[in-house]
Each structure stands twice: as structure tokens, then as C-alpha cells.
Amino acid sequence: MNQNEFDKKIKYFHENMPKQCPILYSMKIIGSKWKIPVMWYLMLNDGQHYNELKRSIGSITNTMLTKSLRELEEDGLLKRISKGTVPPSVTYHLTDTGKDLIYTMGDLFEWGKNLMEKTQRN
């Protein structure tokens, strides 16, 4: 992004800033360390079971995965679907609100990928 594009974006943000900062509001909902990875792996493979998510994410603890899933469900970003079987079969799915983050997540993915490549070249 060149300086002119950057300046236009900053001007837009200044002109459209509501009383409550949208960044702070967004971070309140998705700002914990594990919520974005949980949502990312659900975007890549919707309808995962708890253990599938845990394997995908890797180093997350059971406590943090459970907490993240509950909070994301409470905030309306994912839904928990139980098939009512024995043993229990529960899958997690993004809601339409959760799916709205695909563009933001895609941009974050590209930014991180480019930064990693730059760092590895140096």
C-alpha cells in the first residue's frame, strides 16, 4: 500500500469513527489468544468435533478450547450442534456472523504469510 492509499484509509477511519471504538469492541469478542485460531480452523473445515479442533490447533489446552468455544457461541459466532446420541456427538459450526470474518481472516493470513516470508529471507 502506498502512502496516498494509507492516508485515504486513515481519513476514512477518522471520518467514520463512532463513539465506541470498533477495534476495541471487536477485540473484546475475538481478542483472546485462541479464538481466532478456533475460528480459522472452523473456516477451513466446518463441522469439526472437539478433538478434531484440538488436534488442528495443537498446543491449546482443554480448558482454553472449552472456554473459547463457549464464549464464541455466546457471542453468536459459532453454534454447537448435538446429535443427541449416546455416546454424545457434538460438532461446531460457524454462524453467518462468524463467516463474515472470512475476508478479515484472509487478509490476516496473507499479511502473516508475507511477513513470515520476509523474515525467512533475512
PDB file of C-alpha atoms in Angstrom:
ATOM      1  CA  MET A   1       0.000   0.000   0.000  1.00  0.00           C
ATOM      2  CA  ASN A   2       1.424   3.358  -0.947  1.00  0.00           C
ATOM      3  CA  GLN A   3       1.309   6.456   1.275  1.00  0.00           C
ATOM      4  CA  ASN A   4      -1.622   8.006  -0.608  1.00  0.00           C
ATOM      5  CA  GLU A   5      -3.785   4.875  -0.140  1.00  0.00           C
ATOM      6  CA  PHE A   6      -2.753   4.728   3.514  1.00  0.00           C
ATOM      7  CA  ASP A   7      -3.691   8.370   4.061  1.00  0.00           C
ATOM      8  CA  LYS A   8      -7.110   7.837   2.418  1.00  0.00           C
ATOM      9  CA  LYS A   9      -7.814   4.869   4.717  1.00  0.00           C
ATOM     10  CA  ILE A  10      -6.813   6.851   7.807  1.00  0.00           C
ATOM     11  CA  LYS A  11      -9.046   9.737   6.714  1.00  0.00           C
ATOM     12  CA  TYR A  12     -11.947   7.308   6.254  1.00  0.00           C
ATOM     13  CA  PHE A  13     -11.402   5.886   9.747  1.00  0.00           C
ATOM     14  CA  HIS A  14     -11.321   9.368  11.281  1.00  0.00           C
ATOM     15  CA  GLU A  15     -14.499  10.435   9.486  1.00  0.00           C
ATOM     16  CA  ASN A  16     -16.419   7.275  10.379  1.00  0.00           C
ATOM     17  CA  MET A  17     -15.308   6.701  13.973  1.00  0.00           C
ATOM     18  CA  PRO A  18     -18.310   6.046  16.243  1.00  0.00           C
ATOM     19  CA  LYS A  19     -18.270   6.914  19.967  1.00  0.00           C
ATOM     20  CA  GLN A  20     -17.185   3.383  20.889  1.00  0.00           C
ATOM     21  CA  CYS A  21     -14.076   2.233  19.023  1.00  0.00           C
ATOM     22  CA  PRO A  22     -14.984  -0.715  16.736  1.00  0.00           C
ATOM     23  CA  ILE A  23     -11.497  -2.210  17.135  1.00  0.00           C
ATOM     24  CA  LEU A  24     -11.846  -2.376  20.913  1.00  0.00           C
ATOM     25  CA  TYR A  25     -15.347  -3.811  20.568  1.00  0.00           C
ATOM     26  CA  SER A  26     -14.131  -6.463  18.088  1.00  0.00           C
ATOM     27  CA  MET A  27     -11.155  -7.387  20.260  1.00  0.00           C
ATOM     28  CA  LYS A  28     -13.475  -7.829  23.240  1.00  0.00           C
ATOM     29  CA  ILE A  29     -15.245 -10.550  21.256  1.00  0.00           C
ATOM     30  CA  ILE A  30     -12.382 -12.286  19.402  1.00  0.00           C
ATOM     31  CA  GLY A  31      -9.306 -10.931  21.164  1.00  0.00           C
ATOM     32  CA  SER A  32      -8.193 -13.870  23.266  1.00  0.00           C
ATOM     33  CA  LYS A  33      -5.193 -15.854  22.089  1.00  0.00           C
ATOM     34  CA  TRP A  34      -7.220 -18.883  20.962  1.00  0.00           C
ATOM     35  CA  LYS A  35     -10.479 -17.569  19.493  1.00  0.00           C
ATOM     36  CA  ILE A  36      -9.035 -16.587  16.127  1.00  0.00           C
ATOM     37  CA  PRO A  37      -7.311 -19.980  15.617  1.00  0.00           C
ATOM     38  CA  VAL A  38     -10.544 -21.780  16.612  1.00  0.00           C
ATOM     39  CA  MET A  39     -12.495 -19.767  14.060  1.00  0.00           C
ATOM     40  CA  TRP A  40      -9.779 -20.195  11.427  1.00  0.00           C
ATOM     41  CA  TYR A  41      -9.870 -23.988  11.667  1.00  0.00           C
ATOM     42  CA  LEU A  42     -13.662 -23.980  11.564  1.00  0.00           C
ATOM     43  CA  MET A  43     -13.472 -21.866   8.403  1.00  0.00           C
ATOM     44  CA  LEU A  44     -11.118 -24.394   6.858  1.00  0.00           C
ATOM     45  CA  ASN A  45     -13.208 -27.390   7.917  1.00  0.00           C
ATOM     46  CA  ASP A  46     -16.709 -26.613   9.177  1.00  0.00           C
ATOM     47  CA  GLY A  47     -18.463 -29.074  11.443  1.00  0.00           C
ATOM     48  CA  GLN A  48     -15.497 -30.309  13.453  1.00  0.00           C
ATOM     49  CA  HIS A  49     -15.719 -32.274  16.658  1.00  0.00           C
ATOM     50  CA  TYR A  50     -13.956 -31.038  19.790  1.00  0.00           C
ATOM     51  CA  ASN A  51     -10.989 -33.412  19.447  1.00  0.00           C
ATOM     52  CA  GLU A  52     -10.554 -32.578  15.750  1.00  0.00           C
ATOM     53  CA  LEU A  53     -10.306 -28.900  16.639  1.00  0.00           C
ATOM     54  CA  LYS A  54      -7.857 -29.653  19.430  1.00  0.00           C
ATOM     55  CA  ARG A  55      -5.625 -31.643  17.057  1.00  0.00           C
ATOM     56  CA  SER A  56      -5.814 -28.929  14.389  1.00  0.00           C
ATOM     57  CA  ILE A  57      -4.823 -26.145  16.760  1.00  0.00           C
ATOM     58  CA  GLY A  58      -2.159 -28.146  18.541  1.00  0.00           C
ATOM     59  CA  SER A  59      -0.931 -26.551  21.751  1.00  0.00           C
ATOM     60  CA  ILE A  60      -4.290 -25.365  23.127  1.00  0.00           C
ATOM     61  CA  THR A  61      -5.349 -26.821  26.471  1.00  0.00           C
ATOM     62  CA  ASN A  62      -8.732 -28.449  27.024  1.00  0.00           C
ATOM     63  CA  THR A  63      -9.664 -25.621  29.392  1.00  0.00           C
ATOM     64  CA  MET A  64      -8.870 -22.894  26.860  1.00  0.00           C
ATOM     65  CA  LEU A  65     -10.565 -24.690  23.971  1.00  0.00           C
ATOM     66  CA  THR A  66     -13.727 -25.206  26.010  1.00  0.00           C
ATOM     67  CA  LYS A  67     -13.678 -21.580  27.209  1.00  0.00           C
ATOM     68  CA  SER A  68     -13.104 -20.243  23.681  1.00  0.00           C
ATOM     69  CA  LEU A  69     -15.870 -22.386  22.197  1.00  0.00           C
ATOM     70  CA  ARG A  70     -18.352 -21.330  24.891  1.00  0.00           C
ATOM     71  CA  GLU A  71     -17.553 -17.626  24.507  1.00  0.00           C
ATOM     72  CA  LEU A  72     -17.707 -17.741  20.710  1.00  0.00           C
ATOM     73  CA  GLU A  73     -21.072 -19.471  20.972  1.00  0.00           C
ATOM     74  CA  GLU A  74     -22.342 -16.883  23.492  1.00  0.00           C
ATOM     75  CA  ASP A  75     -21.253 -14.080  21.135  1.00  0.00           C
ATOM     76  CA  GLY A  76     -23.083 -15.708  18.222  1.00  0.00           C
ATOM     77  CA  LEU A  77     -20.024 -16.562  16.106  1.00  0.00           C
ATOM     78  CA  LEU A  78     -20.415 -20.314  16.245  1.00  0.00           C
ATOM     79  CA  LYS A  79     -23.060 -22.855  17.061  1.00  0.00           C
ATOM     80  CA  ARG A  80     -22.779 -26.178  18.818  1.00  0.00           C
ATOM     81  CA  ILE A  81     -24.839 -28.972  17.323  1.00  0.00           C
ATOM     82  CA  SER A  82     -25.513 -32.098  19.347  1.00  0.00           C
ATOM     83  CA  LYS A  83     -26.955 -35.112  17.567  1.00  0.00           C
ATOM     84  CA  GLY A  84     -28.463 -36.393  20.834  1.00  0.00           C
ATOM     85  CA  THR A  85     -26.774 -39.773  20.505  1.00  0.00           C
ATOM     86  CA  VAL A  86     -25.020 -41.996  23.018  1.00  0.00           C
ATOM     87  CA  PRO A  87     -22.119 -41.502  23.151  1.00  0.00           C
ATOM     88  CA  PRO A  88     -22.629 -37.773  22.559  1.00  0.00           C
ATOM     89  CA  SER A  89     -21.721 -36.442  19.122  1.00  0.00           C
ATOM     90  CA  VAL A  90     -21.205 -32.668  19.044  1.00  0.00           C
ATOM     91  CA  THR A  91     -19.948 -30.608  16.130  1.00  0.00           C
ATOM     92  CA  TYR A  92     -19.089 -26.914  15.927  1.00  0.00           C
ATOM     93  CA  HIS A  93     -20.118 -24.674  13.048  1.00  0.00           C
ATOM     94  CA  LEU A  94     -19.616 -21.005  12.228  1.00  0.00           C
ATOM     95  CA  THR A  95     -22.743 -18.880  12.140  1.00  0.00           C
ATOM     96  CA  ASP A  96     -23.280 -16.341   9.362  1.00  0.00           C
ATOM     97  CA  THR A  97     -21.804 -13.713  11.699  1.00  0.00           C
ATOM     98  CA  GLY A  98     -18.723 -15.888  12.184  1.00  0.00           C
ATOM     99  CA  LYS A  99     -18.432 -16.449   8.438  1.00  0.00           C
ATOM    100  CA  ASP A 100     -18.439 -12.679   7.916  1.00  0.00           C
ATOM    101  CA  LEU A 101     -14.866 -12.709   9.232  1.00  0.00           C
ATOM    102  CA  ILE A 102     -13.562 -14.676   6.218  1.00  0.00           C
ATOM    103  CA  TYR A 103     -12.230 -11.574   4.475  1.00  0.00           C
ATOM    104  CA  THR A 104     -10.558 -10.258   7.612  1.00  0.00           C
ATOM    105  CA  MET A 105      -9.084 -13.683   8.337  1.00  0.00           C
ATOM    106  CA  GLY A 106      -7.920 -13.980   4.740  1.00  0.00           C
ATOM    107  CA  ASP A 107      -6.174 -10.615   4.969  1.00  0.00           C
ATOM    108  CA  LEU A 108      -4.577 -11.621   8.268  1.00  0.00           C
ATOM    109  CA  PHE A 109      -3.471 -14.919   6.692  1.00  0.00           C
ATOM    110  CA  GLU A 110      -1.851 -13.113   3.737  1.00  0.00           C
ATOM    111  CA  TRP A 111      -0.221 -10.499   5.969  1.00  0.00           C
ATOM    112  CA  GLY A 112       1.235 -13.202   8.238  1.00  0.00           C
ATOM    113  CA  LYS A 113       2.374 -15.314   5.284  1.00  0.00           C
ATOM    114  CA  ASN A 114       4.138 -12.345   3.662  1.00  0.00           C
ATOM    115  CA  LEU A 115       5.758 -11.331   6.955  1.00  0.00           C
ATOM    116  CA  MET A 116       6.999 -14.889   7.539  1.00  0.00           C
ATOM    117  CA  GLU A 117       8.487 -14.993   4.031  1.00  0.00           C
ATOM    118  CA  LYS A 118      10.245 -11.628   4.542  1.00  0.00           C
ATOM    119  CA  THR A 119      11.618 -12.765   7.892  1.00  0.00           C
ATOM    120  CA  GLN A 120      12.899 -16.054   6.459  1.00  0.00           C
ATOM    121  CA  ARG A 121      14.709 -14.237   3.619  1.00  0.00           C
ATOM    122  CA  ASN A 122      16.652 -12.042   6.048  1.00  0.00           C
TER     123      ASN A 122
END
